[in-house]
């Protein structure tokens, strides 16, 4: 701001008096405006007043309007503006406040104002770096009172600029409405700019254009021009982007503006008479403002991703012909589904929530439509089922098919339900907005249509839709139901589920799509119109018997009031319920029926409705959880508890959900923490009772307190990793897997309280509650471990046992007496003369003594568990000193486990702790004292090595001296011997799944070859499970062998990218990475497992998990080099569609780089979760960028292409990792994500704005920054809004230093209200920079073309004639006039040729975008 040379009032007033005299003379004598302008300039210059002058603008407008208003006044104002005497923007603001309210009295003045607005209103000459910029903006704010109108407390110049542009358009809109009598003056829709009383009747002096007969026509013409100007503002490149800032940051003002726009479009007669502008066009432009930035971001992202690829549809077809796999874009879904099925892990969080966040993330980063996203989810879930289809009874001891079907038909459909419900919430919010009144509701809620499209396309994947044999009946029944409905017999479909395979015709063959459609119909995602899809049914309804309902009792009989007879119970147990009402009916019986009815209801709930009732599975698991979750009272122990009388009922539920598949189903639904609190109460109550009472069940069996306690306790202990050693807990403290980890009962209760505390407070929760059963009501009060004192005391002792901290056994005390009694029960066959196992001599082994021993054990189960560690210590010591034989020890341990099955938990923990102590002599597995593995140990070791070699993992150290004796630590030998005593049947499954993971973890932690010895012993027992056991044993190799882990990671990358040696035509896909799961054992040994499956099974065995991050980054960079090398070996030649091979090769390279980044980010996330991603962003990536070695293995610097691809790979990798860990919206830990993203952006901004030395290739650094920010802006805008305002400004400055002006603008555009002003200023600046760069680049391209003898001289001449080169700051309108389409096409083609031939990608990647963006 300039300071006047004189300070006295007389001297300050002198230039203005002179200017006023010159102005009056000019008006009276009609002086040439240029002469007048020179006089004014001289007066201002003599007074040292800087130009353009704010005060001059005020004085001229005040002088001319309205006392001295004349036509010459407009000429003088125009001349002063064009010669930079007054700022155009301030003049427009002054005239809008003066002329627009008086437009009906002065229609010609209003017309001239709009002509002036056409010339200067689009910011063509506006400069934010002018000396008087801040002063001009402050003056505009004072004139239009923008701070008061828009309630801006701190009004920055840029914010004033946004408000100024918006106010001009809004004022024209209100004026147009008012001129046609459409302006609403009610309090609800009160006008902003024409609401003042003096606006409506102004008594101004006579104007040079008084009212005449043709004035009405002039007013209509003014309205027409006003609408045209509004339209131009809405579609102009600069003003539309500024208006988009209003939409993003000032929605409370944007909504009434759009409401008035809709009113104009609906009722304006002037608009209806326009030929080139329609109401639909006007509304479309207004709506496009809302998506302007996102469209630009997507366009730029695609062009930057494809680099020099032309924007034409043929390219994708060519790229697909080169083998790019569409399904690889959804690879993270395949990996997370497979990881979720790891039976050894119980999830703390619902798989529905995790997969929902992942699907939304992939939808955003892949830029696909929702039907493609849904299709990718369905295909991934189907692949999961196909990998498991052959597992029943063969290669794995615990089949997972029911869990896989739950994932496909229950979890996946619930994921889609959540996504569609979120859309429904947005629609409800939109319907409440005044901007959507009168809008066609059919245009909203498109996700259901996208779901239909995906399911129709799914029919093309016939090989994936083949149902596994165990679910073939259900698939055929679903197809038969559709056939009956189509044939006009909709009621018959209710009874199809009671038909057998023999009743169904051969033509009625169903597939998995029929089951998927039925699951979607049950969740109200589809209706029965799906039955009429082309090709959905392939048989006639008259071939299906319709009289089945007359012969078979069914769920309909129950709903009609039939009693639960044994025959009906058997049918309902074997037949899943088909509706929520049926499940609720059973639940009511389980609550209020007789004892016998309640037991029958519990049996039904845990039958087919739980395992195969995919349409109601969500409700079934919830209601079972509710039945097992009685309220916690102050007195939770002893026979006074209300749970005692429910023992048979509770035991049926406990046994019914104890199978591996059932526990996994509860885990996938996220109900384990809720179920755990109920189990803790059951354990607390029944573990405190003396076992002197028994119930006689209907089967004749007896049920005791201990049995109920043991069943509940064993089920509860499967929910957390009770056997984990302290070192493993430390490892997991630095990692948090996606599904969470549970380490203690306190952790279970904490997760439970966090789930229930906010339930019902959000709209999302209300949507969930609406979908749940009305009878479902869960106590939301917090529960803590102190509510279960017995469990809490045992857990403390259990932790001491794991840490090998033994308290002293008090001789003669109650615990000592129990120890003696238990030992007497275990070793009752020991000779009387043997040395006692404890200081107290055992009684004689007569039946009377044994009865007395058992009488001493009639104590609460908690007391027995307290004594178990001392019992085991005494037994193991006796065996080590020869007082008890190894066979007697194994038999005694089995007797103890049979006596109190809950003791298995302590047995597993104690033996694990004793192995780590290392004080026991090794046990010789010689076949005499202990079972011998010699029969197949060498074969097992060879099979392990073969399985690893199939995944390119070579570990020479696996060889073991065949002459050395096979030994195991004594506690491990005892533990293995105990497990081998169990028969493999359904009754013992719950015991094996409890102790098998503990045994495997214990053997893996022991020196080689302990795990092969254990494996060989079990394969001798169950030969058909060899494949599974060998896979488990293979994980031991990775426990402390980093090289093996690195080799496995490399194999994962080469398989997905098709870079495996010797596979020239291998394009790589998901099947190459994950294979076919656990296939049946082949004749010549164990069958290989795909590298992805192997990694997902063993990554938890890797000791130092954090080193994987550096290795994944290193392997990713090597993979990029290999991709570039494999895709650039062929010569450029013309192929189909006239596209050069080099272009297609580059597109294919980019696609494969993205696949590699997807895999790397998925592995980081699955291996370590958010904590590992945080370490990646804070430590690994900055260190790599600052210290990466630029030289390859042959000491050559990588080419530009490799460096660029590496930059994009790192950008994709970082964005994917963050998105997987914390999502793209605010649903998952937004504060933690904001902190991590902010720290990484701070690193980028600081490096950009400093002279930090980078050791990576500059091309990699430049592309990484631009790629990271571009992906964040285009795919995850919510992240930008969480970043600190000052950091965003700092980063935008750094981007401009890299000539990334467009990206810097887009970053600020979505940064929120705090950077709105800076965004507006950069939009103005970017226009001038863009024009300069455009002219310079096009001219340089054409010069090269001319040197090559190409006919582009005319194009250069046209550029020169329009001063594109000499004066690159000319408006883009002039450039449009001087360049025809042919010239632009020539320039674009030339540019592509140059980029391909000279690899000058840097600096030119966005040129085509800029050319098309200017709409030349």
JSON list of N, CA and C in Angstrom, two decimals, residues 136-174:
[
{"chain": "A", "resi": 136, "resn": "UNK", "atom": "N", "xyz": [-7.45, -3.75, -1.72]},
{"chain": "A", "resi": 136, "resn": "UNK", "atom": "CA", "xyz": [-8.61, -3.90, -2.61]},
{"chain": "A", "resi": 136, "resn": "UNK", "atom": "C", "xyz": [-9.62, -4.85, -1.99]},
{"chain": "A", "resi": 137, "resn": "UNK", "atom": "N", "xyz": [-9.14, -5.97, -1.47]},
{"chain": "A", "resi": 137, "resn": "UNK", "atom": "CA", "xyz": [-10.04, -6.95, -0.89]},
{"chain": "A", "resi": 137, "resn": "UNK", "atom": "C", "xyz": [-10.74, -6.40, 0.35]},
{"chain": "A", "resi": 138, "resn": "UNK", "atom": "N", "xyz": [-10.02, -5.63, 1.13]},
{"chain": "A", "resi": 138, "resn": "UNK", "atom": "CA", "xyz": [-10.64, -5.04, 2.32]},
{"chain": "A", "resi": 138, "resn": "UNK", "atom": "C", "xyz": [-11.72, -4.05, 1.92]},
{"chain": "A", "resi": 139, "resn": "UNK", "atom": "N", "xyz": [-11.45, -3.32, 0.87]},
{"chain": "A", "resi": 139, "resn": "UNK", "atom": "CA", "xyz": [-12.45, -2.36, 0.40]},
{"chain": "A", "resi": 139, "resn": "UNK", "atom": "C", "xyz": [-13.69, -3.07, -0.13]},
{"chain": "A", "resi": 140, "resn": "UNK", "atom": "N", "xyz": [-13.47, -4.18, -0.88]},
{"chain": "A", "resi": 140, "resn": "UNK", "atom": "CA", "xyz": [-14.62, -4.96, -1.37]},
{"chain": "A", "resi": 140, "resn": "UNK", "atom": "C", "xyz": [-15.42, -5.51, -0.20]},
{"chain": "A", "resi": 141, "resn": "UNK", "atom": "N", "xyz": [-14.73, -5.94, 0.83]},
{"chain": "A", "resi": 141, "resn": "UNK", "atom": "CA", "xyz": [-15.43, -6.45, 2.01]},
{"chain": "A", "resi": 141, "resn": "UNK", "atom": "C", "xyz": [-16.27, -5.36, 2.66]},
{"chain": "A", "resi": 142, "resn": "UNK", "atom": "N", "xyz": [-15.72, -4.14, 2.72]},
{"chain": "A", "resi": 142, "resn": "UNK", "atom": "CA", "xyz": [-16.47, -3.03, 3.31]},
{"chain": "A", "resi": 142, "resn": "UNK", "atom": "C", "xyz": [-17.68, -2.65, 2.46]},
{"chain": "A", "resi": 143, "resn": "UNK", "atom": "N", "xyz": [-17.50, -2.69, 1.14]},
{"chain": "A", "resi": 143, "resn": "UNK", "atom": "CA", "xyz": [-18.59, -2.27, 0.26]},
{"chain": "A", "resi": 143, "resn": "UNK", "atom": "C", "xyz": [-19.75, -3.27, 0.32]},
{"chain": "A", "resi": 144, "resn": "UNK", "atom": "N", "xyz": [-19.44, -4.56, 0.21]},
{"chain": "A", "resi": 144, "resn": "UNK", "atom": "CA", "xyz": [-20.49, -5.58, 0.17]},
{"chain": "A", "resi": 144, "resn": "UNK", "atom": "C", "xyz": [-20.82, -6.16, 1.54]},
{"chain": "A", "resi": 145, "resn": "UNK", "atom": "N", "xyz": [-20.07, -5.75, 2.56]},
{"chain": "A", "resi": 145, "resn": "UNK", "atom": "CA", "xyz": [-20.29, -6.24, 3.92]},
{"chain": "A", "resi": 145, "resn": "UNK", "atom": "C", "xyz": [-20.26, -7.78, 3.95]},
{"chain": "A", "resi": 146, "resn": "UNK", "atom": "N", "xyz": [-19.27, -8.36, 3.29]},
{"chain": "A", "resi": 146, "resn": "UNK", "atom": "CA", "xyz": [-19.20, -9.80, 3.17]},
{"chain": "A", "resi": 146, "resn": "UNK", "atom": "C", "xyz": [-18.96, -10.47, 4.52]},
{"chain": "A", "resi": 147, "resn": "UNK", "atom": "N", "xyz": [-18.17, -9.85, 5.37]},
{"chain": "A", "resi": 147, "resn": "UNK", "atom": "CA", "xyz": [-17.89, -10.46, 6.67]},
{"chain": "A", "resi": 147, "resn": "UNK", "atom": "C", "xyz": [-19.16, -10.63, 7.48]},
{"chain": "A", "resi": 148, "resn": "UNK", "atom": "N", "xyz": [-20.05, -9.63, 7.38]},
{"chain": "A", "resi": 148, "resn": "UNK", "atom": "CA", "xyz": [-21.31, -9.74, 8.12]},
{"chain": "A", "resi": 148, "resn": "UNK", "atom": "C", "xyz": [-22.28, -10.70, 7.44]},
{"chain": "A", "resi": 149, "resn": "UNK", "atom": "N", "xyz": [-22.32, -10.66, 6.12]},
{"chain": "A", "resi": 149, "resn": "UNK", "atom": "CA", "xyz": [-23.27, -11.51, 5.40]},
{"chain": "A", "resi": 149, "resn": "UNK", "atom": "C", "xyz": [-22.95, -12.98, 5.60]},
{"chain": "A", "resi": 150, "resn": "UNK", "atom": "N", "xyz": [-21.66, -13.35, 5.53]},
{"chain": "A", "resi": 150, "resn": "UNK", "atom": "CA", "xyz": [-21.26, -14.74, 5.61]},
{"chain": "A", "resi": 150, "resn": "UNK", "atom": "C", "xyz": [-20.70, -15.12, 6.97]},
{"chain": "A", "resi": 151, "resn": "UNK", "atom": "N", "xyz": [-20.87, -14.23, 7.94]},
{"chain": "A", "resi": 151, "resn": "UNK", "atom": "CA", "xyz": [-20.47, -14.52, 9.33]},
{"chain": "A", "resi": 151, "resn": "UNK", "atom": "C", "xyz": [-19.03, -14.98, 9.43]},
{"chain": "A", "resi": 152, "resn": "UNK", "atom": "N", "xyz": [-18.14, -14.25, 8.75]},
{"chain": "A", "resi": 152, "resn": "UNK", "atom": "CA", "xyz": [-16.72, -14.56, 8.78]},
{"chain": "A", "resi": 152, "resn": "UNK", "atom": "C", "xyz": [-16.05, -13.69, 9.84]},
{"chain": "A", "resi": 153, "resn": "UNK", "atom": "N", "xyz": [-15.52, -14.33, 10.89]},
{"chain": "A", "resi": 153, "resn": "UNK", "atom": "CA", "xyz": [-14.87, -13.56, 11.95]},
{"chain": "A", "resi": 153, "resn": "UNK", "atom": "C", "xyz": [-13.54, -12.99, 11.48]},
{"chain": "A", "resi": 154, "resn": "UNK", "atom": "N", "xyz": [-12.73, -13.84, 10.87]},
{"chain": "A", "resi": 154, "resn": "UNK", "atom": "CA", "xyz": [-11.45, -13.40, 10.33]},
{"chain": "A", "resi": 154, "resn": "UNK", "atom": "C", "xyz": [-11.54, -13.48, 8.82]},
{"chain": "A", "resi": 155, "resn": "UNK", "atom": "N", "xyz": [-11.49, -12.34, 8.18]},
{"chain": "A", "resi": 155, "resn": "UNK", "atom": "CA", "xyz": [-11.69, -12.31, 6.73]},
{"chain": "A", "resi": 155, "resn": "UNK", "atom": "C", "xyz": [-10.36, -12.10, 6.04]},
{"chain": "A", "resi": 156, "resn": "UNK", "atom": "N", "xyz": [-9.77, -13.16, 5.55]},
{"chain": "A", "resi": 156, "resn": "UNK", "atom": "CA", "xyz": [-8.55, -13.07, 4.76]},
{"chain": "A", "resi": 156, "resn": "UNK", "atom": "C", "xyz": [-8.89, -12.57, 3.37]},
{"chain": "A", "resi": 157, "resn": "UNK", "atom": "N", "xyz": [-7.90, -12.03, 2.67]},
{"chain": "A", "resi": 157, "resn": "UNK", "atom": "CA", "xyz": [-8.17, -11.52, 1.31]},
{"chain": "A", "resi": 157, "resn": "UNK", "atom": "C", "xyz": [-8.72, -12.61, 0.39]},
{"chain": "A", "resi": 158, "resn": "UNK", "atom": "N", "xyz": [-8.17, -13.82, 0.49]},
{"chain": "A", "resi": 158, "resn": "UNK", "atom": "CA", "xyz": [-8.66, -14.89, -0.36]},
{"chain": "A", "resi": 158, "resn": "UNK", "atom": "C", "xyz": [-10.09, -15.26, -0.05]},
{"chain": "A", "resi": 159, "resn": "UNK", "atom": "N", "xyz": [-10.46, -15.24, 1.23]},
{"chain": "A", "resi": 159, "resn": "UNK", "atom": "CA", "xyz": [-11.84, -15.54, 1.61]},
{"chain": "A", "resi": 159, "resn": "UNK", "atom": "C", "xyz": [-12.78, -14.47, 1.07]},
{"chain": "A", "resi": 160, "resn": "UNK", "atom": "N", "xyz": [-12.34, -13.21, 1.11]},
{"chain": "A", "resi": 160, "resn": "UNK", "atom": "CA", "xyz": [-13.14, -12.13, 0.53]},
{"chain": "A", "resi": 160, "resn": "UNK", "atom": "C", "xyz": [-13.32, -12.35, -0.97]},
{"chain": "A", "resi": 161, "resn": "UNK", "atom": "N", "xyz": [-12.27, -12.81, -1.63]},
{"chain": "A", "resi": 161, "resn": "UNK", "atom": "CA", "xyz": [-12.35, -13.08, -3.06]},
{"chain": "A", "resi": 161, "resn": "UNK", "atom": "C", "xyz": [-13.42, -14.11, -3.37]},
{"chain": "A", "resi": 162, "resn": "UNK", "atom": "N", "xyz": [-13.46, -15.19, -2.57]},
{"chain": "A", "resi": 162, "resn": "UNK", "atom": "CA", "xyz": [-14.49, -16.23, -2.77]},
{"chain": "A", "resi": 162, "resn": "UNK", "atom": "C", "xyz": [-15.87, -15.64, -2.55]},
{"chain": "A", "resi": 163, "resn": "UNK", "atom": "N", "xyz": [-16.03, -14.90, -1.45]},
{"chain": "A", "resi": 163, "resn": "UNK", "atom": "CA", "xyz": [-17.33, -14.31, -1.18]},
{"chain": "A", "resi": 163, "resn": "UNK", "atom": "C", "xyz": [-17.75, -13.31, -2.23]},
{"chain": "A", "resi": 164, "resn": "UNK", "atom": "N", "xyz": [-16.79, -12.60, -2.79]},
{"chain": "A", "resi": 164, "resn": "UNK", "atom": "CA", "xyz": [-17.09, -11.61, -3.83]},
{"chain": "A", "resi": 164, "resn": "UNK", "atom": "C", "xyz": [-17.66, -12.29, -5.08]},
{"chain": "A", "resi": 165, "resn": "UNK", "atom": "N", "xyz": [-16.98, -13.34, -5.56]},
{"chain": "A", "resi": 165, "resn": "UNK", "atom": "CA", "xyz": [-17.47, -14.03, -6.76]},
{"chain": "A", "resi": 165, "resn": "UNK", "atom": "C", "xyz": [-18.84, -14.64, -6.51]},
{"chain": "A", "resi": 166, "resn": "UNK", "atom": "N", "xyz": [-18.99, -15.27, -5.36]},
{"chain": "A", "resi": 166, "resn": "UNK", "atom": "CA", "xyz": [-20.28, -15.88, -5.04]},
{"chain": "A", "resi": 166, "resn": "UNK", "atom": "C", "xyz": [-21.38, -14.83, -4.92]},
{"chain": "A", "resi": 167, "resn": "UNK", "atom": "N", "xyz": [-21.06, -13.70, -4.34]},
{"chain": "A", "resi": 167, "resn": "UNK", "atom": "CA", "xyz": [-22.07, -12.65, -4.15]},
{"chain": "A", "resi": 167, "resn": "UNK", "atom": "C", "xyz": [-22.53, -12.07, -5.48]},
{"chain": "A", "resi": 168, "resn": "UNK", "atom": "N", "xyz": [-21.60, -11.91, -6.43]},
{"chain": "A", "resi": 168, "resn": "UNK", "atom": "CA", "xyz": [-21.98, -11.37, -7.73]},
{"chain": "A", "resi": 168, "resn": "UNK", "atom": "C", "xyz": [-22.98, -12.30, -8.41]},
{"chain": "A", "resi": 169, "resn": "UNK", "atom": "N", "xyz": [-22.70, -13.59, -8.39]},
{"chain": "A", "resi": 169, "resn": "UNK", "atom": "CA", "xyz": [-23.60, -14.55, -9.03]},
{"chain": "A", "resi": 169, "resn": "UNK", "atom": "C", "xyz": [-24.93, -14.60, -8.30]},
{"chain": "A", "resi": 170, "resn": "UNK", "atom": "N", "xyz": [-24.87, -14.63, -6.98]},
{"chain": "A", "resi": 170, "resn": "UNK", "atom": "CA", "xyz": [-26.11, -14.72, -6.20]},
{"chain": "A", "resi": 170, "resn": "UNK", "atom": "C", "xyz": [-26.96, -13.46, -6.37]},
{"chain": "A", "resi": 171, "resn": "UNK", "atom": "N", "xyz": [-26.31, -12.33, -6.47]},
{"chain": "A", "resi": 171, "resn": "UNK", "atom": "CA", "xyz": [-27.06, -11.10, -6.67]},
{"chain": "A", "resi": 171, "resn": "UNK", "atom": "C", "xyz": [-27.77, -11.09, -8.02]},
{"chain": "A", "resi": 172, "resn": "UNK", "atom": "N", "xyz": [-27.09, -11.57, -9.05]},
{"chain": "A", "resi": 172, "resn": "UNK", "atom": "CA", "xyz": [-27.75, -11.68, -10.36]},
{"chain": "A", "resi": 172, "resn": "UNK", "atom": "C", "xyz": [-28.92, -12.65, -10.30]},
{"chain": "A", "resi": 173, "resn": "UNK", "atom": "N", "xyz": [-28.79, -13.73, -9.55]},
{"chain": "A", "resi": 173, "resn": "UNK", "atom": "CA", "xyz": [-29.87, -14.70, -9.43]},
{"chain": "A", "resi": 173, "resn": "UNK", "atom": "C", "xyz": [-31.08, -14.08, -8.74]},
{"chain": "A", "resi": 174, "resn": "UNK", "atom": "N", "xyz": [-30.86, -13.39, -7.65]},
{"chain": "A", "resi": 174, "resn": "UNK", "atom": "CA", "xyz": [-31.98, -12.77, -6.95]},
{"chain": "A", "resi": 174, "resn": "UNK", "atom": "C", "xyz": [-32.62, -11.67, -7.78]}
]
